[in-house]
Amino acid sequence: MSHRAERRPWLRTALGVTALVLFFAGVLVVIAALAFSVKVSGHSMEPTLGDGDRLLVNPFAGDDIHRFDIVETTLGDREIPLVKRVIGMPGDRVRADASGAAPVVRVRPAGSAREYVVDNPTWAGRVGAKTQPCCTPEGTTVQGTTKPGWVTVPEDSYWVVGDNWGGSDDSRTFGFARADHIEARVSFRLQPFGDFGSLEDDVRLVPATP
């Protein structure tokens, strides 16, 4: 019998063990993905995120939140987590004017006297029922004939808004998102598989015109 024939049983065993290891590794990856993921419910983040999208979350990023991050958080007395975009950072001054064809959100970053406008391409096409100006001292919309005013985001909080401006219940409804209520940061879509990959991030601050 040749040496090659003698080695074949060992080769089959090795291949079997390798296939078994890969199978269990795949199962662990699926379990981890489900454990560290959240499913979007509703339309408040359209068109960036759709109802039913499953997102991979980073639950260890609560202390490393940046402007325009998409986060999972609770707001006000609600215990159900929501997925929103961070607009105002701690110490920022923010204001929203929704009287025109599209909402205009102004930001004065903490420690700066310069004024910027948030350029979120999704907002212009998402003007719906929830278009009142902002803000009250709690970061919520103003009612009646009250004019929009500047508000300072508390040091332990964020001002968050949905990409579907006219159809989102966010800080304009429930007030600031407390830092200790930020559950996770979101940057990757798992499902639907056709949209698998990193989330687009084309939101930015542009200098306000005088």
C-alpha atoms as a printed R data frame, in Angstrom:
    type eleno elety resid chain resno       x      y      z
1   ATOM     1    CA   MET     A     1   0.000  0.000  0.000
2   ATOM     2    CA   SER     A     2   1.338  3.452 -0.899
3   ATOM     3    CA   HIS     A     3   2.056  6.143  1.652
4   ATOM     4    CA   ARG     A     4  -0.619  8.316 -0.022
5   ATOM     5    CA   ALA     A     5  -3.287  5.662  0.632
6   ATOM     6    CA   GLU     A     6  -2.171  5.384  4.254
7   ATOM     7    CA   ARG     A     7  -2.618  9.140  4.745
8   ATOM     8    CA   ARG     A     8  -6.134  9.323  3.259
9   ATOM     9    CA   PRO     A     9  -8.029  8.324  6.464
10  ATOM    10    CA   TRP     A    10  -6.209 11.058  8.397
11  ATOM    11    CA   LEU     A    11  -7.003 13.531  5.618
12  ATOM    12    CA   ARG     A    12 -10.709 12.671  5.734
13  ATOM    13    CA   THR     A    13 -10.704 13.033  9.512
14  ATOM    14    CA   ALA     A    14  -8.952 16.394  9.303
15  ATOM    15    CA   LEU     A    15 -11.416 17.630  6.697
16  ATOM    16    CA   GLY     A    16 -14.333 16.474  8.821
17  ATOM    17    CA   VAL     A    17 -12.997 18.206 11.918
18  ATOM    18    CA   THR     A    18 -12.350 21.401  9.909
19  ATOM    19    CA   ALA     A    19 -15.883 21.376  8.489
20  ATOM    20    CA   LEU     A    20 -17.310 20.877 11.993
21  ATOM    21    CA   VAL     A    21 -15.253 23.744 13.390
22  ATOM    22    CA   LEU     A    22 -16.343 26.037 10.551
23  ATOM    23    CA   PHE     A    23 -19.980 25.079 11.106
24  ATOM    24    CA   PHE     A    24 -19.890 25.906 14.809
25  ATOM    25    CA   ALA     A    25 -17.945 29.095 14.078
26  ATOM    26    CA   GLY     A    26 -20.691 30.130 11.672
27  ATOM    27    CA   VAL     A    27 -23.352 29.399 14.289
28  ATOM    28    CA   LEU     A    28 -21.473 31.513 16.836
29  ATOM    29    CA   VAL     A    29 -21.226 34.389 14.345
30  ATOM    30    CA   VAL     A    30 -24.984 34.262 13.745
31  ATOM    31    CA   ILE     A    31 -25.712 34.154 17.488
32  ATOM    32    CA   ALA     A    32 -23.344 37.076 18.128
33  ATOM    33    CA   ALA     A    33 -24.905 39.078 15.304
34  ATOM    34    CA   LEU     A    34 -28.384 38.568 16.749
35  ATOM    35    CA   ALA     A    35 -27.228 39.331 20.303
36  ATOM    36    CA   PHE     A    36 -25.571 42.587 19.226
37  ATOM    37    CA   SER     A    37 -28.236 43.799 16.844
38  ATOM    38    CA   VAL     A    38 -31.436 45.814 16.861
39  ATOM    39    CA   LYS     A    39 -34.417 45.704 14.534
40  ATOM    40    CA   VAL     A    40 -35.821 49.018 13.313
41  ATOM    41    CA   SER     A    41 -39.516 49.461 14.033
42  ATOM    42    CA   GLY     A    42 -41.258 52.319 12.262
43  ATOM    43    CA   HIS     A    43 -40.385 54.901  9.649
44  ATOM    44    CA   SER     A    44 -38.695 57.686 11.629
45  ATOM    45    CA   MET     A    45 -35.261 57.108 10.081
46  ATOM    46    CA   GLU     A    46 -36.336 56.752  6.450
47  ATOM    47    CA   PRO     A    47 -34.871 56.823  3.881
48  ATOM    48    CA   THR     A    48 -31.611 55.990  5.696
49  ATOM    49    CA   LEU     A    49 -33.171 53.060  7.556
50  ATOM    50    CA   GLY     A    50 -36.372 51.210  6.792
51  ATOM    51    CA   ASP     A    51 -38.949 49.470  8.934
52  ATOM    52    CA   GLY     A    52 -37.649 45.959  9.670
53  ATOM    53    CA   ASP     A    53 -33.967 46.676  8.985
54  ATOM    54    CA   ARG     A    54 -31.658 44.779 11.326
55  ATOM    55    CA   LEU     A    55 -28.609 46.737 12.476
56  ATOM    56    CA   LEU     A    56 -25.375 45.692 14.130
57  ATOM    57    CA   VAL     A    57 -24.833 47.717 17.297
58  ATOM    58    CA   ASN     A    58 -21.763 48.553 19.341
59  ATOM    59    CA   PRO     A    59 -22.953 48.473 22.966
60  ATOM    60    CA   PHE     A    60 -19.529 49.579 24.222
61  ATOM    61    CA   ALA     A    61 -19.548 52.941 22.426
62  ATOM    62    CA   GLY     A    62 -21.729 54.840 24.885
63  ATOM    63    CA   ASP     A    63 -18.808 57.011 25.969
64  ATOM    64    CA   ASP     A    64 -17.597 57.641 22.423
65  ATOM    65    CA   ILE     A    65 -20.517 59.345 20.685
66  ATOM    66    CA   HIS     A    66 -19.862 61.828 17.877
67  ATOM    67    CA   ARG     A    67 -22.051 64.301 16.050
68  ATOM    68    CA   PHE     A    68 -24.249 62.638 13.409
69  ATOM    69    CA   ASP     A    69 -23.762 59.145 14.860
70  ATOM    70    CA   ILE     A    70 -26.865 56.962 14.690
71  ATOM    71    CA   VAL     A    71 -27.610 55.639 18.151
72  ATOM    72    CA   GLU     A    72 -30.040 53.408 19.984
73  ATOM    73    CA   THR     A    73 -31.449 55.303 22.947
74  ATOM    74    CA   THR     A    74 -34.471 55.835 25.139
75  ATOM    75    CA   LEU     A    75 -36.097 59.265 25.417
76  ATOM    76    CA   GLY     A    76 -38.093 60.792 28.229
77  ATOM    77    CA   ASP     A    77 -40.088 58.212 30.166
78  ATOM    78    CA   ARG     A    78 -40.158 55.772 27.260
79  ATOM    79    CA   GLU     A    79 -38.474 52.462 27.994
80  ATOM    80    CA   ILE     A    80 -38.573 51.254 24.391
81  ATOM    81    CA   PRO     A    81 -35.266 52.043 22.625
82  ATOM    82    CA   LEU     A    82 -35.425 54.259 19.540
83  ATOM    83    CA   VAL     A    83 -32.919 54.655 16.716
84  ATOM    84    CA   LYS     A    84 -32.090 58.326 16.033
85  ATOM    85    CA   ARG     A    85 -29.285 60.554 14.752
86  ATOM    86    CA   VAL     A    86 -27.233 62.735 17.095
87  ATOM    87    CA   ILE     A    87 -27.406 66.393 16.077
88  ATOM    88    CA   GLY     A    88 -26.603 68.366 19.223
89  ATOM    89    CA   MET     A    89 -23.627 67.451 21.392
90  ATOM    90    CA   PRO     A    90 -23.238 68.353 25.081
91  ATOM    91    CA   GLY     A    91 -22.751 72.100 25.433
92  ATOM    92    CA   ASP     A    92 -23.969 72.902 21.904
93  ATOM    93    CA   ARG     A    93 -26.563 75.587 21.232
94  ATOM    94    CA   VAL     A    94 -29.291 74.342 18.872
95  ATOM    95    CA   ARG     A    95 -32.359 75.823 17.230
96  ATOM    96    CA   ALA     A    96 -34.765 74.636 14.519
97  ATOM    97    CA   ASP     A    97 -36.886 76.696 12.143
98  ATOM    98    CA   ALA     A    98 -39.413 74.654 10.185
99  ATOM    99    CA   SER     A    99 -41.408 77.469  8.612
100 ATOM   100    CA   GLY     A   100 -39.899 77.139  5.137
101 ATOM   101    CA   ALA     A   101 -39.990 74.456  2.467
102 ATOM   102    CA   ALA     A   102 -37.497 72.393  4.470
103 ATOM   103    CA   PRO     A   103 -36.414 72.466  8.129
104 ATOM   104    CA   VAL     A   104 -33.365 74.527  9.044
105 ATOM   105    CA   VAL     A   105 -31.423 73.356 12.093
106 ATOM   106    CA   ARG     A   106 -28.768 75.720 13.392
107 ATOM   107    CA   VAL     A   107 -25.930 74.675 15.687
108 ATOM   108    CA   ARG     A   108 -23.360 76.643 17.650
109 ATOM   109    CA   PRO     A   109 -20.849 73.994 18.747
110 ATOM   110    CA   ALA     A   110 -19.792 74.039 22.378
111 ATOM   111    CA   GLY     A   111 -17.099 76.639 22.985
112 ATOM   112    CA   SER     A   112 -17.559 78.263 19.572
113 ATOM   113    CA   ALA     A   113 -19.294 81.488 18.565
114 ATOM   114    CA   ARG     A   114 -19.663 80.356 14.954
115 ATOM   115    CA   GLU     A   115 -23.061 79.314 13.679
116 ATOM   116    CA   TYR     A   116 -23.610 76.346 11.374
117 ATOM   117    CA   VAL     A   117 -26.531 74.778  9.558
118 ATOM   118    CA   VAL     A   118 -27.052 71.016  9.524
119 ATOM   119    CA   ASP     A   119 -26.944 69.687  5.977
120 ATOM   120    CA   ASN     A   120 -28.944 66.459  6.077
121 ATOM   121    CA   PRO     A   121 -30.063 65.646  2.496
122 ATOM   122    CA   THR     A   122 -32.945 63.500  3.749
123 ATOM   123    CA   TRP     A   123 -34.781 66.296  5.566
124 ATOM   124    CA   ALA     A   124 -35.803 68.318  2.511
125 ATOM   125    CA   GLY     A   125 -37.998 65.507  1.177
126 ATOM   126    CA   ARG     A   126 -39.392 64.529  4.562
127 ATOM   127    CA   VAL     A   127 -41.470 67.518  5.616
128 ATOM   128    CA   GLY     A   128 -44.663 66.159  7.142
129 ATOM   129    CA   ALA     A   129 -46.883 66.788 10.132
130 ATOM   130    CA   LYS     A   130 -44.178 67.155 12.772
131 ATOM   131    CA   THR     A   131 -42.631 70.403 11.574
132 ATOM   132    CA   GLN     A   132 -43.013 72.761 14.523
133 ATOM   133    CA   PRO     A   133 -40.061 75.038 15.337
134 ATOM   134    CA   CYS     A   134 -37.725 74.369 18.258
135 ATOM   135    CA   CYS     A   135 -36.637 74.700 20.989
136 ATOM   136    CA   THR     A   136 -37.981 74.974 24.510
137 ATOM   137    CA   PRO     A   137 -35.532 74.715 27.447
138 ATOM   138    CA   GLU     A   138 -36.158 70.956 27.392
139 ATOM   139    CA   GLY     A   139 -35.180 70.687 23.724
140 ATOM   140    CA   THR     A   140 -38.754 70.115 22.544
141 ATOM   141    CA   THR     A   141 -40.804 71.960 19.914
142 ATOM   142    CA   VAL     A   142 -42.493 75.238 20.722
143 ATOM   143    CA   GLN     A   143 -46.245 75.524 20.425
144 ATOM   144    CA   GLY     A   144 -48.613 78.234 19.268
145 ATOM   145    CA   THR     A   145 -47.116 81.549 18.190
146 ATOM   146    CA   THR     A   146 -43.926 81.192 20.223
147 ATOM   147    CA   LYS     A   147 -40.876 81.817 18.086
148 ATOM   148    CA   PRO     A   148 -38.073 79.234 17.900
149 ATOM   149    CA   GLY     A   149 -35.282 79.874 20.361
150 ATOM   150    CA   TRP     A   150 -31.762 78.699 21.076
151 ATOM   151    CA   VAL     A   151 -31.283 76.069 23.759
152 ATOM   152    CA   THR     A   152 -28.090 74.664 25.262
153 ATOM   153    CA   VAL     A   153 -27.743 70.891 25.272
154 ATOM   154    CA   PRO     A   154 -26.959 69.791 28.872
155 ATOM   155    CA   GLU     A   155 -23.519 68.391 29.549
156 ATOM   156    CA   ASP     A   156 -24.852 64.879 30.107
157 ATOM   157    CA   SER     A   157 -27.224 64.826 27.135
158 ATOM   158    CA   TYR     A   158 -27.647 64.858 23.355
159 ATOM   159    CA   TRP     A   159 -30.233 66.342 21.002
160 ATOM   160    CA   VAL     A   160 -31.336 63.600 18.581
161 ATOM   161    CA   VAL     A   161 -33.584 63.738 15.515
162 ATOM   162    CA   GLY     A   162 -34.877 61.197 12.999
163 ATOM   163    CA   ASP     A   163 -33.892 61.441  9.329
164 ATOM   164    CA   ASN     A   164 -37.611 61.374  8.487
165 ATOM   165    CA   TRP     A   165 -38.024 64.897  9.846
166 ATOM   166    CA   GLY     A   166 -41.797 65.192  9.485
167 ATOM   167    CA   GLY     A   167 -42.560 61.702 10.772
168 ATOM   168    CA   SER     A   168 -40.260 61.242 13.738
169 ATOM   169    CA   ASP     A   169 -40.860 61.399 17.470
170 ATOM   170    CA   ASP     A   170 -37.461 62.362 18.852
171 ATOM   171    CA   SER     A   171 -35.909 65.039 21.079
172 ATOM   172    CA   ARG     A   172 -38.419 67.502 19.651
173 ATOM   173    CA   THR     A   173 -41.131 65.408 21.334
174 ATOM   174    CA   PHE     A   174 -39.452 63.820 24.360
175 ATOM   175    CA   GLY     A   175 -36.548 66.156 25.105
176 ATOM   176    CA   PHE     A   176 -32.834 65.488 25.302
177 ATOM   177    CA   ALA     A   177 -31.377 61.982 25.240
178 ATOM   178    CA   ARG     A   178 -29.412 61.413 28.420
179 ATOM   179    CA   ALA     A   179 -25.894 60.084 27.965
180 ATOM   180    CA   ASP     A   180 -26.572 57.151 30.281
181 ATOM   181    CA   HIS     A   181 -29.595 56.242 28.148
182 ATOM   182    CA   ILE     A   182 -27.517 55.773 24.994
183 ATOM   183    CA   GLU     A   183 -27.608 52.009 24.597
184 ATOM   184    CA   ALA     A   184 -25.362 51.630 21.557
185 ATOM   185    CA   ARG     A   185 -23.981 53.205 18.417
186 ATOM   186    CA   VAL     A   186 -25.118 51.899 15.035
187 ATOM   187    CA   SER     A   187 -23.050 51.915 11.845
188 ATOM   188    CA   PHE     A   188 -23.698 48.627 10.016
189 ATOM   189    CA   ARG     A   189 -26.786 47.039  8.439
190 ATOM   190    CA   LEU     A   190 -27.202 43.253  8.566
191 ATOM   191    CA   GLN     A   191 -30.594 42.980  6.861
192 ATOM   192    CA   PRO     A   192 -32.040 43.202  4.295
193 ATOM   193    CA   PHE     A   193 -29.147 41.364  2.692
194 ATOM   194    CA   GLY     A   194 -29.413 43.501 -0.432
195 ATOM   195    CA   ASP     A   195 -28.405 46.532  1.677
196 ATOM   196    CA   PHE     A   196 -25.821 44.686  3.782
197 ATOM   197    CA   GLY     A   197 -22.936 46.936  4.742
198 ATOM   198    CA   SER     A   198 -21.936 50.205  6.379
199 ATOM   199    CA   LEU     A   199 -24.541 52.931  6.706
200 ATOM   200    CA   GLU     A   200 -24.156 56.034  4.560
201 ATOM   201    CA   ASP     A   201 -23.129 59.146  6.449
202 ATOM   202    CA   ASP     A   202 -23.406 62.274  4.321
203 ATOM   203    CA   VAL     A   203 -24.711 64.613  7.037
204 ATOM   204    CA   ARG     A   204 -22.477 67.585  7.820
205 ATOM   205    CA   LEU     A   205 -22.300 71.089  9.254
206 ATOM   206    CA   VAL     A   206 -21.991 73.999  6.831
207 ATOM   207    CA   PRO     A   207 -21.297 77.611  7.853
208 ATOM   208    CA   ALA     A   208 -24.484 79.632  8.190
209 ATOM   209    CA   THR     A   209 -24.915 82.544  5.839
210 ATOM   210    CA   PRO     A   210 -25.199 85.976  7.498
